[in-house]
Coordinates of N, CA and C and ligand atoms in Angstrom, one line a residue:
X1 N 45.3 129.6 -55.5 CA 44.8 130.7 -54.5 C 43.0 131.2 -55.0
X2 N 42.7 131.4 -53.8 CA 41.1 132.2 -54.4 C 41.0 133.6 -54.0
X3 N 41.2 134.1 -55.2 CA 40.4 135.5 -54.8 C 39.9 136.3 -54.2
X4 N 40.2 137.4 -53.7 CA 38.7 137.9 -52.8 C 37.8 138.2 -53.3
X5 N 36.8 137.8 -53.2 CA 35.4 138.7 -53.7 C 34.7 139.7 -52.2
X6 N 34.6 140.5 -52.2 CA 34.1 141.7 -52.2 C 32.7 142.1 -52.2
X7 N 31.8 141.5 -51.5 CA 30.3 141.9 -52.0 C 29.5 142.9 -51.4
X8 N 28.7 144.0 -51.7 CA 28.3 144.9 -51.2 C 26.8 143.9 -51.6
X9 N 25.8 144.3 -50.2 CA 24.4 143.7 -50.1 C 23.5 145.1 -49.8
X10 N 23.1 146.3 -50.6 CA 22.9 147.5 -50.5 C 20.8 147.1 -49.7
X11 N 20.6 145.7 -49.8 CA 19.3 145.9 -49.3 C 18.0 146.3 -49.9
X12 N 17.4 147.1 -49.0 CA 16.3 148.4 -49.8 C 16.7 149.8 -49.3
X13 N 17.8 149.5 -49.7 CA 18.4 151.6 -49.4 C 18.7 152.0 -51.2
X14 N 18.5 152.9 -50.9 CA 19.3 153.8 -52.0 C 18.5 154.2 -53.2
X15 N 18.1 155.4 -54.1 CA 17.1 155.3 -55.1 C 18.2 155.4 -56.2
X16 N 17.9 155.5 -57.4 CA 18.6 155.8 -58.5 C 19.8 156.6 -58.2
X17 N 19.4 158.0 -58.3 CA 20.4 159.1 -57.7 C 21.2 158.7 -56.9
X18 N 20.8 158.5 -56.0 CA 21.8 158.1 -54.5 C 23.1 156.8 -55.3
X19 N 22.5 155.6 -56.3 CA 23.2 154.6 -56.6 C 24.2 155.4 -57.6
X20 N 24.0 156.3 -58.6 CA 24.8 157.1 -59.3 C 25.9 157.8 -58.7
X21 N 25.7 158.6 -57.8 CA 26.2 159.5 -56.6 C 27.1 158.2 -55.6
X22 N 26.7 157.3 -55.1 CA 27.7 156.1 -54.7 C 29.1 156.0 -55.8
X23 N 28.7 155.2 -56.5 CA 29.6 155.1 -57.6 C 30.5 156.3 -58.4
X24 N 30.3 157.5 -58.8 CA 31.4 158.5 -58.7 C 31.8 158.7 -57.6
X25 N 32.1 158.2 -56.5 CA 32.8 158.1 -55.2 C 34.0 157.2 -55.2
X26 N 33.0 156.1 -55.4 CA 33.2 154.4 -54.9 C 35.0 154.2 -56.0
X27 N 33.8 154.5 -57.2 CA 35.0 153.7 -58.3 C 36.4 154.3 -58.3
X28 N 36.6 155.2 -58.1 CA 38.0 155.9 -58.0 C 38.8 155.6 -56.7
X29 N 37.8 155.1 -56.2 CA 38.8 154.2 -54.7 C 39.3 152.8 -54.8
X30 N 38.3 152.5 -55.8 CA 38.8 150.7 -55.7 C 39.2 150.3 -57.7
X31 N 39.7 151.3 -58.3 CA 40.0 151.4 -59.5 C 41.5 150.3 -59.5
X32 N 42.3 150.7 -58.2 CA 43.4 149.9 -58.6 C 43.3 148.7 -57.6
X33 N 42.1 148.0 -57.5 CA 42.1 147.1 -56.2 C 42.0 146.0 -57.0
X34 N 43.4 145.5 -57.6 CA 43.3 144.1 -58.7 C 43.4 143.1 -57.6
X35 N 43.2 143.0 -56.5 CA 43.4 142.3 -55.7 C 42.0 141.4 -55.0
X36 N 40.9 142.0 -55.4 CA 39.8 141.3 -55.1 C 38.8 141.4 -56.5
X37 N 37.7 140.7 -56.8 CA 36.6 140.8 -57.1 C 35.7 141.9 -56.7
X38 N 35.1 142.6 -57.3 CA 34.0 143.5 -56.4 C 32.5 143.9 -57.3
X39 N 31.4 143.4 -55.8 CA 30.5 143.3 -56.8 C 29.4 144.1 -55.7
X40 N 28.2 145.0 -56.2 CA 27.4 145.3 -55.5 C 25.8 144.7 -55.9
X41 N 25.2 144.5 -54.5 CA 23.6 143.6 -54.8 C 22.9 145.5 -54.6
X42 N 22.0 145.5 -55.5 CA 21.3 146.8 -55.6 C 19.7 146.4 -55.7
X43 N 19.1 147.0 -55.2 CA 17.5 146.9 -55.3 C 17.7 146.8 -56.7
X44 N 16.4 146.0 -56.9 CA 15.6 145.8 -59.0 C 15.5 146.9 -59.4
X45 N 15.1 147.9 -58.9 CA 14.8 148.9 -60.2 C 16.0 150.1 -60.1
X46 N 16.7 150.0 -59.5 CA 18.0 150.4 -59.5 C 19.3 149.7 -60.2
X47 N 19.0 148.8 -60.6 CA 19.8 148.1 -61.4 C 20.4 148.8 -62.6
X48 N 19.7 149.2 -63.5 CA 20.0 149.7 -64.5 C 20.9 151.2 -64.3
X49 N 20.5 151.7 -63.2 CA 21.5 153.0 -62.6 C 22.9 152.5 -62.5
X50 N 23.1 151.1 -61.7 CA 23.9 150.5 -61.2 C 24.8 150.0 -62.3
X51 N 24.5 149.5 -63.2 CA 24.9 149.1 -64.4 C 25.7 150.1 -65.1
X52 N 25.2 151.0 -65.3 CA 25.3 152.1 -66.3 C 26.7 152.9 -65.7
X53 N 26.3 153.2 -64.5 CA 27.6 153.8 -63.6 C 28.8 153.0 -63.4
X54 N 28.6 152.0 -63.3 CA 30.0 150.7 -63.2 C 30.4 150.5 -64.5
X55 N 30.1 150.6 -65.7 CA 30.4 150.1 -67.0 C 31.7 150.6 -67.3
X56 N 32.6 149.7 -67.8 CA 34.3 150.0 -68.2 C 35.1 150.0 -66.7
X57 N 34.2 149.8 -65.4 CA 34.9 149.6 -64.5 C 35.1 148.0 -64.0
X58 N 35.7 147.8 -63.3 CA 35.9 146.9 -62.3 C 34.7 145.6 -61.4
X59 N 34.0 147.3 -61.5 CA 32.7 146.5 -60.5 C 31.6 146.1 -61.0
X60 N 31.3 144.4 -60.7 CA 30.0 143.9 -60.9 C 28.6 144.6 -60.9
X61 N 27.7 144.1 -60.8 CA 26.6 144.6 -60.4 C 25.8 143.1 -60.3
X62 N 24.8 142.9 -59.0 CA 24.0 142.0 -58.7 C 22.7 142.3 -58.2
X63 N 21.9 141.2 -58.1 CA 20.4 141.3 -57.6 C 20.3 140.6 -56.3
X64 N 19.5 141.0 -55.6 CA 19.2 140.5 -53.8 C 18.1 139.0 -54.3
X65 N 18.0 139.0 -55.3 CA 17.1 137.8 -55.5 C 16.7 137.6 -56.7
X66 N 15.7 136.7 -57.0 CA 15.1 136.0 -58.7 C 14.0 135.5 -58.2
X67 N 13.4 135.4 -59.1 CA 12.2 134.4 -59.7 C 12.7 133.2 -60.2
X68 N 12.3 131.9 -60.3 CA 12.5 130.6 -61.0 C 12.2 130.8 -62.3
X69 N 10.8 130.8 -62.4 CA 10.5 130.9 -63.9 C 11.2 131.9 -65.3
X70 N 11.1 131.5 -66.1 CA 11.7 132.6 -67.2 C 10.7 133.6 -67.6
X71 N 9.4 133.3 -67.3 CA 8.4 134.4 -67.5 C 7.2 133.8 -67.1
X72 N 5.8 134.4 -67.0 CA 4.8 134.1 -66.8 C 3.9 135.1 -65.8
X73 N 2.8 134.5 -65.5 CA 1.9 135.3 -64.5 C 2.2 134.8 -63.3
X74 N 3.3 135.8 -62.9 CA 3.8 135.7 -61.2 C 3.8 137.1 -61.0
X75 N 2.8 137.7 -60.6 CA 2.7 139.4 -60.1 C 3.6 139.4 -59.3
X76 N 4.5 140.6 -59.5 CA 5.4 141.0 -58.6 C 6.7 140.2 -58.5
X77 N 7.0 139.6 -59.8 CA 8.5 138.5 -59.5 C 9.2 138.9 -60.9
X78 N 10.6 139.0 -60.7 CA 11.7 139.4 -61.5 C 12.3 137.7 -62.1
X79 N 12.5 137.8 -63.2 CA 13.1 136.8 -63.7 C 15.0 136.7 -63.7
X80 N 15.4 135.7 -64.1 CA 16.7 135.6 -64.4 C 17.2 136.8 -65.7
X81 N 16.2 136.1 -67.0 CA 16.5 136.8 -67.9 C 16.4 138.3 -67.8
X82 N 15.3 138.5 -67.3 CA 15.1 140.4 -67.2 C 16.4 141.2 -66.8
X83 N 17.5 140.3 -65.4 CA 18.4 140.7 -64.7 C 19.5 140.8 -65.9
X84 N 19.5 139.6 -66.4 CA 20.6 139.2 -67.5 C 20.5 140.4 -68.5
X85 N 19.3 140.5 -69.0 CA 18.7 141.8 -69.8 C 19.4 143.2 -69.7
X86 N 19.6 143.4 -67.9 CA 20.1 145.0 -67.9 C 21.4 145.2 -67.1
X87 N 22.2 143.8 -67.5 CA 23.4 144.1 -67.3 C 23.9 143.1 -66.2
X88 N 23.3 142.5 -65.2 CA 23.2 142.1 -63.9 C 23.8 140.9 -64.0
X89 N 25.0 140.8 -63.2 CA 25.8 139.9 -63.2 C 25.8 138.7 -62.1
X90 N 25.7 139.4 -61.5 CA 25.3 138.3 -59.8 C 24.0 138.4 -59.4
X91 N 23.7 137.3 -58.6 CA 22.6 137.3 -57.7 C 22.7 136.7 -56.3
X92 N 22.3 137.4 -55.2 CA 22.4 136.7 -53.8 C 20.9 136.3 -53.5
X93 N 21.7 134.8 -53.0 CA 20.5 133.9 -53.1 C 20.2 133.4 -52.0
X94 N 18.9 133.6 -51.0 CA 18.5 132.9 -49.9 C 19.3 133.7 -48.8
X95 N 19.3 134.8 -48.7 CA 19.6 135.8 -47.3 C 18.6 135.5 -46.5
X96 N 19.7 135.5 -45.3 CA 18.4 135.2 -44.1 C 17.3 135.8 -44.0
X97 N 17.4 137.2 -44.4 CA 16.4 138.2 -44.5 C 14.6 137.5 -45.1
X98 N 15.2 137.4 -46.5 CA 14.4 136.4 -47.5 C 14.0 135.2 -46.7
X99 N 14.7 134.5 -45.8 CA 14.4 133.3 -45.2 C 13.1 133.6 -44.2
X100 N 13.4 135.0 -43.3 CA 12.7 135.1 -42.4 C 11.4 135.6 -42.8
X101 N 11.5 136.7 -43.7 CA 10.3 137.6 -43.7 C 9.7 137.3 -45.2
X102 N 10.0 136.2 -46.2 CA 9.3 135.5 -47.2 C 9.4 134.2 -47.5
X103 N 9.8 133.8 -46.2 CA 9.5 132.1 -46.6 C 10.5 131.6 -47.3
X104 N 11.9 131.7 -47.8 CA 12.8 131.3 -48.4 C 12.8 129.4 -47.6
X105 N 12.7 128.9 -48.2 CA 13.3 127.5 -47.6 C 14.6 126.8 -48.5
X106 N 15.0 125.9 -48.2 CA 15.8 125.3 -49.1 C 15.7 124.9 -50.4
X107 N 14.1 124.5 -50.3 CA 13.7 123.8 -51.4 C 13.6 125.2 -52.5
X108 N 13.5 126.3 -51.9 CA 13.2 127.8 -53.0 C 14.2 128.4 -53.2
X109 N 15.8 127.9 -52.5 CA 17.3 128.1 -52.7 C 17.2 128.0 -53.8
X110 N 17.2 126.3 -53.8 CA 17.7 125.5 -54.9 C 17.2 125.8 -56.0
X111 N 15.8 125.9 -56.1 CA 15.1 126.6 -57.1 C 15.9 127.7 -58.1
X112 N 16.0 128.8 -57.0 CA 16.7 130.0 -57.5 C 17.7 129.9 -58.1
X113 N 18.6 128.9 -57.3 CA 20.1 128.9 -58.0 C 20.0 128.3 -59.5
X114 N 19.3 127.0 -59.3 CA 19.2 126.6 -60.6 C 18.9 127.4 -61.5
X115 N 17.6 128.5 -61.3 CA 17.0 129.6 -62.4 C 18.4 130.0 -62.5
X116 N 19.2 130.6 -61.9 CA 20.3 131.4 -62.0 C 21.4 131.2 -62.9
X117 N 21.9 130.0 -62.6 CA 22.4 128.9 -63.3 C 22.2 129.0 -64.8
X118 N 20.7 128.9 -65.0 CA 20.5 128.3 -65.9 C 20.5 129.9 -66.9
X119 N 20.3 131.0 -66.7 CA 20.2 132.2 -67.4 C 21.8 132.9 -67.5
X120 N 22.6 132.4 -66.5 CA 24.0 132.7 -66.4 C 24.2 133.6 -65.7
X121 N 23.9 133.4 -64.8 CA 24.0 134.6 -63.4 C 24.9 133.9 -62.5
X122 N 25.9 134.3 -62.0 CA 26.3 134.0 -60.6 C 25.9 133.9 -59.5
X123 N 25.6 132.5 -58.8 CA 24.5 132.9 -57.5 C 25.6 133.1 -56.3
X124 N 25.5 133.7 -55.2 CA 26.1 133.6 -54.0 C 24.9 133.5 -53.3
X125 N 25.2 132.5 -52.6 CA 24.3 131.1 -52.0 C 24.3 131.2 -50.3
X126 N 23.6 131.9 -49.7 CA 23.7 132.5 -48.1 C 23.3 131.0 -47.5
X127 N 23.7 130.9 -46.1 CA 23.6 130.2 -44.9 C 23.9 130.9 -43.8
X128 N 23.3 129.9 -42.7 CA 23.7 130.7 -41.2 C 23.1 130.1 -40.2
X129 N 23.2 130.3 -38.6 CA 22.2 130.1 -38.4 C 22.0 131.0 -37.4
X130 N 20.7 131.0 -36.5 CA 20.3 131.6 -35.9 C 20.7 131.8 -34.5
X131 N 20.5 132.8 -33.6 CA 21.0 132.9 -32.2 C 21.0 131.9 -31.5
X132 N 19.6 131.4 -31.4 CA 19.0 130.3 -31.0 C 19.6 128.6 -31.2
X133 N 19.7 128.9 -32.4 CA 20.6 127.5 -33.3 C 22.0 127.5 -32.1
X134 N 22.9 128.9 -32.6 CA 24.3 128.7 -32.0 C 23.7 128.3 -30.7
X135 N 23.4 129.1 -29.8 CA 23.2 128.8 -28.6 C 22.9 127.3 -28.0
X136 N 22.0 126.8 -28.9 CA 22.1 125.5 -28.4 C 22.8 124.2 -29.3
X137 N 24.2 124.8 -29.6 CA 24.8 124.0 -30.0 C 24.5 123.3 -31.4
X138 N 23.4 123.8 -32.1 CA 23.3 122.9 -33.4 C 23.5 123.9 -34.5
X139 N 24.8 124.7 -34.8 CA 25.1 125.4 -35.8 C 25.9 124.8 -37.0
X140 N 26.3 123.2 -36.5 CA 26.4 122.6 -37.8 C 25.7 121.9 -38.5
X141 N 24.5 121.2 -37.3 CA 23.5 120.9 -37.5 C 22.4 121.5 -38.9
X142 N 22.8 123.1 -38.8 CA 21.7 123.7 -39.6 C 22.5 123.9 -40.9
X143 N 24.1 124.2 -40.9 CA 24.6 124.8 -41.7 C 24.7 123.2 -42.7
X144 N 24.5 121.8 -42.2 CA 24.7 120.7 -42.9 C 23.2 120.8 -43.7
X145 N 22.0 120.9 -42.9 CA 20.9 121.0 -43.3 C 20.4 121.9 -44.7
X146 N 21.5 123.6 -44.4 CA 21.1 124.2 -45.2 C 21.9 123.8 -46.9
X147 N 23.2 123.4 -46.8 CA 23.9 122.5 -47.4 C 23.3 121.7 -48.4
X148 N 23.1 120.5 -47.6 CA 22.1 119.3 -48.0 C 21.3 119.7 -48.8
X149 N 19.9 120.7 -48.4 CA 18.9 121.0 -48.9 C 18.9 121.5 -50.1
X150 N 19.8 123.0 -49.4 CA 19.7 123.7 -51.1 C 21.1 123.9 -51.8
X151 N 21.9 123.4 -51.4 CA 23.1 123.5 -52.5 C 23.6 121.9 -53.5
X152 N 23.8 121.1 -52.2 CA 24.4 119.6 -52.5 C 23.6 119.0 -53.6
X153 N 22.0 119.6 -53.9 CA 21.7 118.8 -55.3 C 22.0 119.0 -56.9
X154 N 23.0 120.4 -56.4 CA 23.8 120.7 -57.9 C 24.4 119.5 -58.4
X155 N 24.8 120.2 -59.8 CA 25.7 119.1 -60.3 C 26.9 119.7 -60.2
X156 N 28.2 118.6 -60.4 CA 29.7 119.4 -60.0 C 29.9 120.4 -60.6
X157 N 29.4 120.4 -62.2 CA 29.8 121.6 -63.1 C 29.1 122.8 -62.9
X158 N 27.4 122.6 -62.2 CA 26.6 124.0 -61.6 C 27.6 124.8 -60.0
X159 N 28.0 123.2 -59.7 CA 28.4 123.9 -58.2 C 29.9 124.7 -58.4
X160 N 30.5 124.6 -58.9 CA 31.4 124.9 -59.2 C 31.1 126.9 -59.7
X161 N 29.9 126.9 -60.0 CA 30.0 128.4 -60.4 C 29.5 129.1 -59.6
X162 N 29.2 128.6 -58.3 CA 28.5 129.2 -57.0 C 29.8 130.0 -56.4
X163 N 29.4 130.7 -55.4 CA 29.8 131.0 -54.2 C 28.6 131.4 -52.9
X164 N 29.7 130.5 -51.8 CA 28.8 130.6 -50.5 C 29.2 131.7 -49.7
X165 N 28.5 132.2 -49.2 CA 28.2 133.3 -48.2 C 28.2 132.7 -46.5
X166 N 28.9 132.8 -45.6 CA 28.3 131.9 -44.4 C 27.8 133.5 -43.6
X167 N 26.9 133.7 -43.2 CA 25.9 134.6 -42.6 C 25.1 134.4 -40.8
X168 N 26.1 134.1 -39.9 CA 25.6 134.0 -38.4 C 24.1 135.0 -38.3
X169 N 23.4 134.7 -38.6 CA 21.9 135.6 -38.4 C 22.5 136.5 -37.1
X170 N 22.7 136.1 -36.4 CA 22.7 136.7 -34.9 C 23.9 137.8 -35.3
X171 N 24.3 137.8 -36.3 CA 25.7 139.1 -36.6 C 25.1 139.8 -37.1
X172 N 23.9 139.8 -38.4 CA 23.9 141.0 -39.4 C 23.1 141.9 -38.6
X173 N 23.6 143.1 -39.2 CA 23.0 144.3 -38.5 C 22.9 144.7 -37.3
X174 N 23.5 144.1 -36.4 CA 23.4 143.8 -35.0 C 25.1 144.4 -34.5
X175 N 25.8 144.5 -35.2 CA 27.3 145.3 -34.9 C 27.8 144.2 -33.9
X176 N 27.0 142.8 -33.9 CA 27.8 141.8 -33.0 C 28.6 140.6 -34.3
X177 N 30.1 141.1 -34.8 CA 30.6 140.2 -35.6 C 31.2 139.4 -34.9
X178 N 30.9 137.8 -35.9 CA 31.7 136.6 -35.3 C 33.2 137.1 -35.1
X179 N 33.7 136.1 -34.2 CA 35.1 136.5 -34.2 C 35.8 135.9 -35.1
X180 N 36.9 136.5 -35.9 CA 37.5 135.4 -37.1 C 37.7 134.4 -36.9
X181 N 37.9 133.7 -35.7 CA 38.1 132.4 -35.2 C 36.7 131.3 -35.6
X182 N 36.0 132.3 -35.2 CA 34.2 132.0 -34.9 C 33.6 131.6 -36.1
X183 N 34.5 132.5 -37.4 CA 33.7 132.4 -38.3 C 34.2 131.6 -39.2
X184 N 35.6 131.4 -39.1 CA 37.0 130.3 -39.6 C 36.5 129.2 -39.2
X185 N 35.8 128.8 -38.0 CA 35.7 127.7 -37.9 C 34.2 126.8 -38.4
X186 N 33.5 128.1 -38.9 CA 31.8 127.6 -39.6 C 32.5 127.6 -41.4
X187 N 33.3 128.4 -41.7 CA 34.0 128.4 -43.0 C 34.7 126.9 -43.1
X188 N 35.2 126.3 -41.9 CA 36.0 124.9 -42.2 C 35.1 123.8 -42.3
X189 N 34.2 124.0 -41.8 CA 32.9 122.6 -41.6 C 32.1 122.6 -43.1
X190 N 32.2 124.4 -43.1 CA 31.4 124.2 -45.0 C 32.1 123.4 -45.8
X191 N 33.1 123.8 -45.4 CA 34.4 123.7 -46.9 C 34.4 122.1 -46.6
X192 N 34.5 121.3 -45.6 CA 34.5 120.2 -45.2 C 33.4 119.0 -46.4
X193 N 32.1 120.1 -46.1 CA 30.8 119.6 -46.4 C 31.3 119.6 -47.9
X194 N 31.6 120.3 -48.6 CA 31.6 120.7 -50.1 C 32.6 119.3 -50.3
X195 N 33.8 119.5 -49.6 CA 35.0 118.4 -50.2 C 33.9 116.9 -49.9
X196 N 32.8 116.8 -49.3 CA 32.6 115.6 -48.9 C 31.6 114.8 -50.3
X197 N 30.9 116.3 -50.6 CA 29.8 115.9 -51.9 C 30.8 116.2 -53.0
X198 N 31.5 116.8 -53.1 CA 31.9 117.5 -54.7 C 33.9 117.2 -54.6
X199 N 34.3 116.8 -53.2 CA 35.5 116.1 -53.9 C 36.6 117.6 -53.0
X200 N 38.1 117.1 -52.8 CA 38.5 118.3 -52.5 C 39.1 119.5 -53.3
X201 N 39.2 119.1 -54.4 CA 40.0 120.5 -55.5 C 38.7 121.4 -55.6
X202 N 37.6 120.7 -55.4 CA 36.2 121.9 -55.7 C 36.0 122.6 -54.1
X203 N 36.5 121.9 -53.3 CA 36.4 122.3 -51.9 C 37.9 123.2 -52.3
X204 N 38.8 123.5 -53.0 CA 40.1 124.1 -52.6 C 39.6 125.2 -53.4
X205 N 38.7 125.1 -54.2 CA 38.6 126.6 -55.4 C 37.4 127.3 -54.6
X206 N 36.6 126.7 -53.9 CA 35.0 127.5 -53.5 C 35.3 128.8 -52.7
X207 N 35.0 130.0 -53.3 CA 35.0 131.0 -52.2 C 34.0 131.0 -51.4
X208 N 34.2 131.0 -50.3 CA 33.4 131.1 -49.0 C 33.5 132.6 -48.6
X209 N 32.6 133.4 -48.5 CA 32.2 134.8 -47.9 C 31.9 135.0 -46.6
X210 N 32.3 135.6 -45.6 CA 31.6 135.8 -44.3 C 30.6 137.2 -44.3
X211 N 29.7 137.2 -43.5 CA 28.5 138.3 -43.7 C 28.3 138.2 -42.3
X212 N 28.0 139.7 -41.7 CA 27.7 139.5 -40.8 C 28.0 140.9 -39.8
X213 N 27.7 142.3 -40.2 CA 28.3 143.5 -39.4 C 29.9 143.5 -40.0
X214 N 30.4 143.0 -40.8 CA 31.3 143.7 -41.3 C 31.5 145.1 -41.4
X215 N 33.1 145.3 -41.2 CA 32.8 147.1 -41.4 C 34.5 147.2 -41.5
X216 N 34.8 148.6 -41.8 CA 36.5 148.8 -42.0 C 37.1 148.4 -41.1
X217 N 36.9 148.6 -39.4 CA 37.5 148.6 -38.6 C 37.9 146.9 -38.2
X218 N 36.7 145.8 -38.6 CA 37.0 144.4 -38.5 C 37.5 143.6 -39.5
X219 N 37.7 144.0 -40.9 CA 37.7 143.1 -41.9 C 39.2 142.8 -42.2
X220 N 40.0 143.3 -41.7 CA 41.1 142.9 -41.6 C 41.2 141.7 -41.2
X221 N 41.2 141.9 -39.9 CA 40.8 140.7 -38.7 C 40.1 139.1 -39.4
X222 N 39.1 139.2 -40.3 CA 38.4 138.1 -40.8 C 39.2 137.7 -42.1
X223 N 39.9 138.6 -42.6 CA 40.6 138.4 -44.4 C 41.8 137.9 -43.7
X224 N 41.9 138.0 -42.7 CA 43.8 137.1 -42.2 C 43.3 135.6 -41.9
X225 N 42.3 135.3 -41.8 CA 41.8 133.9 -41.7 C 41.7 133.2 -43.2
X226 N 43.1 132.4 -43.5 CA 42.8 131.5 -45.1 C 41.4 131.8 -45.2
X227 N 41.0 130.9 -44.1 CA 39.4 130.0 -44.8 C 38.5 131.3 -45.6
X228 N 38.6 132.2 -45.2 CA 37.8 133.4 -45.5 C 38.0 134.0 -46.6
X229 N 37.1 134.2 -47.7 CA 37.5 134.4 -49.0 C 37.3 135.7 -49.4
X230 N 36.9 136.7 -48.4 CA 35.5 137.7 -48.7 C 34.9 137.6 -48.1
X231 N 33.7 139.2 -48.4 CA 32.9 139.7 -47.3 C 31.8 139.6 -48.0
X232 N 30.5 139.5 -47.3 CA 29.1 140.1 -47.9 C 28.7 140.8 -46.8
X233 N 28.8 142.4 -47.4 CA 28.7 143.4 -46.2 C 26.9 144.0 -46.7
X234 N 26.5 144.1 -45.6 CA 25.2 144.4 -45.7 C 25.3 146.4 -45.6
X235 N 25.2 146.7 -43.9 CA 25.5 148.4 -44.1 C 26.2 149.2 -44.2
X236 N 27.8 148.7 -44.1 CA 28.7 149.1 -44.2 C 29.4 149.3 -45.8
X237 N 28.4 148.8 -46.9 CA 28.6 148.9 -48.0 C 27.6 150.3 -48.7
X238 N 26.9 150.3 -47.8 CA 26.5 151.8 -48.5 C 26.8 153.3 -48.2
X239 N 28.2 152.8 -47.4 CA 28.9 154.2 -47.8 C 30.1 154.1 -48.6
X240 N 30.3 154.9 -49.5 CA 31.5 154.7 -50.7 C 32.8 154.5 -49.6
X241 N 33.3 155.3 -49.1 CA 34.8 155.5 -48.6 C 34.1 154.0 -47.8
X242 N 33.6 154.1 -46.8 CA 33.7 153.0 -45.7 C 33.8 151.6 -46.8
X243 N 33.1 151.4 -47.4 CA 32.8 150.1 -48.2 C 34.3 149.7 -49.2
X244 N 34.9 151.7 -49.7 CA 36.6 151.4 -50.5 C 37.3 150.6 -49.3
X245 N 37.3 151.2 -48.4 CA 38.1 150.3 -47.5 C 38.2 149.3 -46.9
X246 N 36.2 148.6 -47.0 CA 36.2 147.0 -47.2 C 37.5 146.7 -48.2
X247 N 37.1 147.0 -48.9 CA 37.8 146.4 -50.3 C 39.1 146.1 -50.2
X248 N 39.8 147.3 -49.9 CA 40.9 147.7 -49.8 C 41.6 147.1 -48.6
X249 N 41.2 146.4 -47.9 CA 41.4 146.2 -46.7 C 43.0 145.5 -46.3
Ligands
PGA301 P1 25.4 143.6 -42.1 O1 24.7 142.6 -43.0 O2 26.5 143.8 -43.0 O3 24.4 145.1 -42.4 O4 25.3 142.9 -41.2 C1 24.9 141.4 -43.7 C2 23.7 141.0 -44.9 O5 22.9 141.3 -44.3 O6 24.2 140.5 -45.8

């Protein structure tokens, strides 16, 4: 069975002090939560505070992006080795906000994923369709293009180290969650793409998270779907008590 992964994506929220305060409240609430892995994706500058606050706990820390070069004249960028150096274990790649506002493409998703793997970070690779794509019936075509371009060039060994997050863009930050059935349909489709490229065993092992307005009151229905292996949670991960109740669905 796939162990659930409950991941928070803090986006551009919280300063260092708020980061520490969050974990003081949050850690005791999830200390006994052996059923799930727990990750928080914090802003770059607060990664040291997050790593320090979670030392010795079950919670691991992730970044929300990385650049693919090891080092160099890339003003404003952060590399994989820099993230590893501050104790970061995970990295979110290809989030729809990065695709929408920062020119992320399948090609750059792939480059970032390869770099993350090269330097020992665990990538959470995001895919998902926009509202007009869902309404025009092209959800599967969009997911296939994202999978083919951003994920399928990975080798079997590389693929075995990634987590996929299905995040329908129309459900992110809007309060409109996909119904558990809609999410499960998309997960089933993604898993069929994985099976086609990497085989049935890899498909059975891969964790596919759902993201998009996951809240304490809808997480149970989503997690009741065998296809849904965890959640990538934005807004509701900012509150310690709320996110703990999501982790402990
Ligand atoms: P949301 O964000 O939970 O606030 O909808 C999810 C995400 O962007 O990962």
